[in-house]
XYZ file of C-alpha atoms in Angstrom:
133
model
C 16.240 -13.467 -32.644
C 13.795 -13.021 -29.751
C 16.781 -13.090 -27.410
C 18.230 -10.182 -29.376
C 15.154 -8.104 -28.541
C 15.472 -8.955 -24.870
C 19.165 -8.003 -24.891
C 18.442 -4.684 -26.654
C 15.717 -3.888 -24.120
C 18.087 -4.648 -21.242
C 20.727 -2.446 -22.901
C 18.179 0.369 -22.942
C 17.739 -0.119 -19.192
C 21.519 0.098 -18.868
C 21.534 3.416 -20.725
C 18.825 4.799 -18.448
C 20.719 3.596 -15.386
C 23.874 5.326 -16.627
C 21.918 8.526 -17.238
C 20.590 8.313 -13.665
C 24.137 8.198 -12.322
C 23.546 5.703 -9.503
C 26.477 3.229 -9.515
C 24.420 0.462 -7.931
C 21.749 0.809 -10.635
C 24.424 0.823 -13.324
C 25.932 -2.368 -11.888
C 22.511 -4.045 -11.647
C 21.627 -3.098 -15.226
C 25.055 -4.241 -16.466
C 24.515 -7.542 -14.643
C 21.173 -7.979 -16.378
C 22.672 -7.335 -19.828
C 25.556 -9.669 -19.069
C 23.179 -12.355 -17.787
C 21.349 -12.283 -21.105
C 24.302 -11.662 -23.421
C 26.779 -14.308 -22.214
C 24.508 -17.351 -22.442
C 23.235 -16.116 -25.802
C 26.656 -15.640 -27.370
C 27.909 -18.938 -25.940
C 24.923 -20.751 -27.451
C 25.582 -19.154 -30.838
C 29.265 -20.023 -30.758
C 28.893 -23.679 -29.752
C 25.769 -24.262 -31.846
C 25.013 -22.476 -35.091
C 28.427 -20.851 -35.494
C 30.311 -24.132 -34.963
C 28.225 -25.918 -37.592
C 28.395 -23.049 -40.102
C 32.128 -22.577 -39.581
C 32.689 -25.886 -41.413
C 31.619 -24.144 -44.620
C 34.624 -22.131 -45.730
C 32.579 -19.244 -47.176
C 31.287 -18.434 -43.669
C 34.495 -18.804 -41.631
C 35.713 -15.210 -41.828
C 32.254 -13.818 -41.103
C 31.782 -16.090 -38.098
C 35.280 -15.245 -36.820
C 34.375 -11.555 -36.989
C 31.108 -12.126 -35.130
C 32.949 -14.044 -32.408
C 35.463 -11.183 -32.127
C 32.536 -8.797 -31.732
C 31.224 -10.969 -28.864
C 34.588 -10.481 -27.126
C 34.508 -6.726 -27.798
C 30.962 -6.402 -26.413
C 32.033 -8.250 -23.246
C 34.976 -5.885 -22.782
C 32.763 -2.829 -23.395
C 30.269 -4.029 -20.817
C 33.038 -4.549 -18.256
C 34.302 -1.014 -18.953
C 30.821 0.411 -18.409
C 30.553 -1.423 -15.116
C 33.921 -0.007 -14.053
C 33.228 3.550 -15.245
C 32.245 6.259 -12.808
C 29.150 5.891 -12.913
C 28.693 4.375 -16.354
C 30.373 6.788 -18.763
C 27.709 7.810 -21.325
C 30.240 7.670 -24.186
C 31.036 4.041 -23.301
C 27.339 3.182 -23.199
C 26.704 4.887 -26.536
C 29.571 2.940 -28.162
C 28.330 -0.335 -26.616
C 24.763 0.239 -27.821
C 25.922 1.151 -31.314
C 28.176 -1.894 -31.545
C 25.536 -4.193 -30.077
C 22.888 -3.062 -32.573
C 25.361 -3.365 -35.466
C 26.321 -6.862 -34.334
C 22.718 -7.977 -34.001
C 21.946 -6.561 -37.461
C 24.814 -8.589 -38.940
C 23.402 -11.735 -37.401
C 19.681 -11.135 -38.009
C 20.083 -9.865 -41.561
C 23.236 -11.678 -42.614
C 24.238 -14.928 -41.000
C 20.831 -16.172 -39.891
C 19.203 -15.855 -43.338
C 22.327 -17.401 -44.893
C 22.078 -20.322 -42.483
C 18.519 -20.977 -43.603
C 19.804 -21.457 -47.140
C 23.159 -23.139 -46.422
C 22.191 -25.701 -43.787
C 20.189 -28.834 -44.348
C 18.144 -31.087 -42.039
C 21.057 -32.987 -40.463
C 22.929 -29.700 -39.897
C 19.953 -28.262 -38.015
C 19.655 -31.441 -35.961
C 23.292 -31.006 -34.974
C 22.749 -27.324 -34.115
C 19.835 -28.363 -31.891
C 21.875 -31.146 -30.263
C 24.915 -29.003 -29.392
C 23.197 -25.742 -28.473
C 22.731 -25.324 -24.725
C 19.138 -24.730 -23.644
C 18.137 -21.105 -23.022
C 18.689 -19.764 -19.538
C 15.416 -19.083 -17.776
């Protein structure tokens, strides 16, 4: 969840860069968000999500979260390609990012604390890539 805070803060920097209108600052800010977001979503998908997906009651929810990861990536690419960072695209990205994080922090993560047991958590730890420094 600490990574979520870092991603949200970087997304705020992206918004400010878009408001400033300098394409190089928009690209740099988008790179920063992407550099935080991609390793984070990959870790979720190959770690916690993969283990939780084996429980049928979570499959649809996890599939929707993974689809949101794909959507966020596409939105970030569109912002990078916009001239210079269309504010409407940034607003949509920030809204969707916050909604996605809320679904994880207040939905899946608490559910995982109840649904998973010791060996499950050991597996999550074993298959989750280490955080990117």
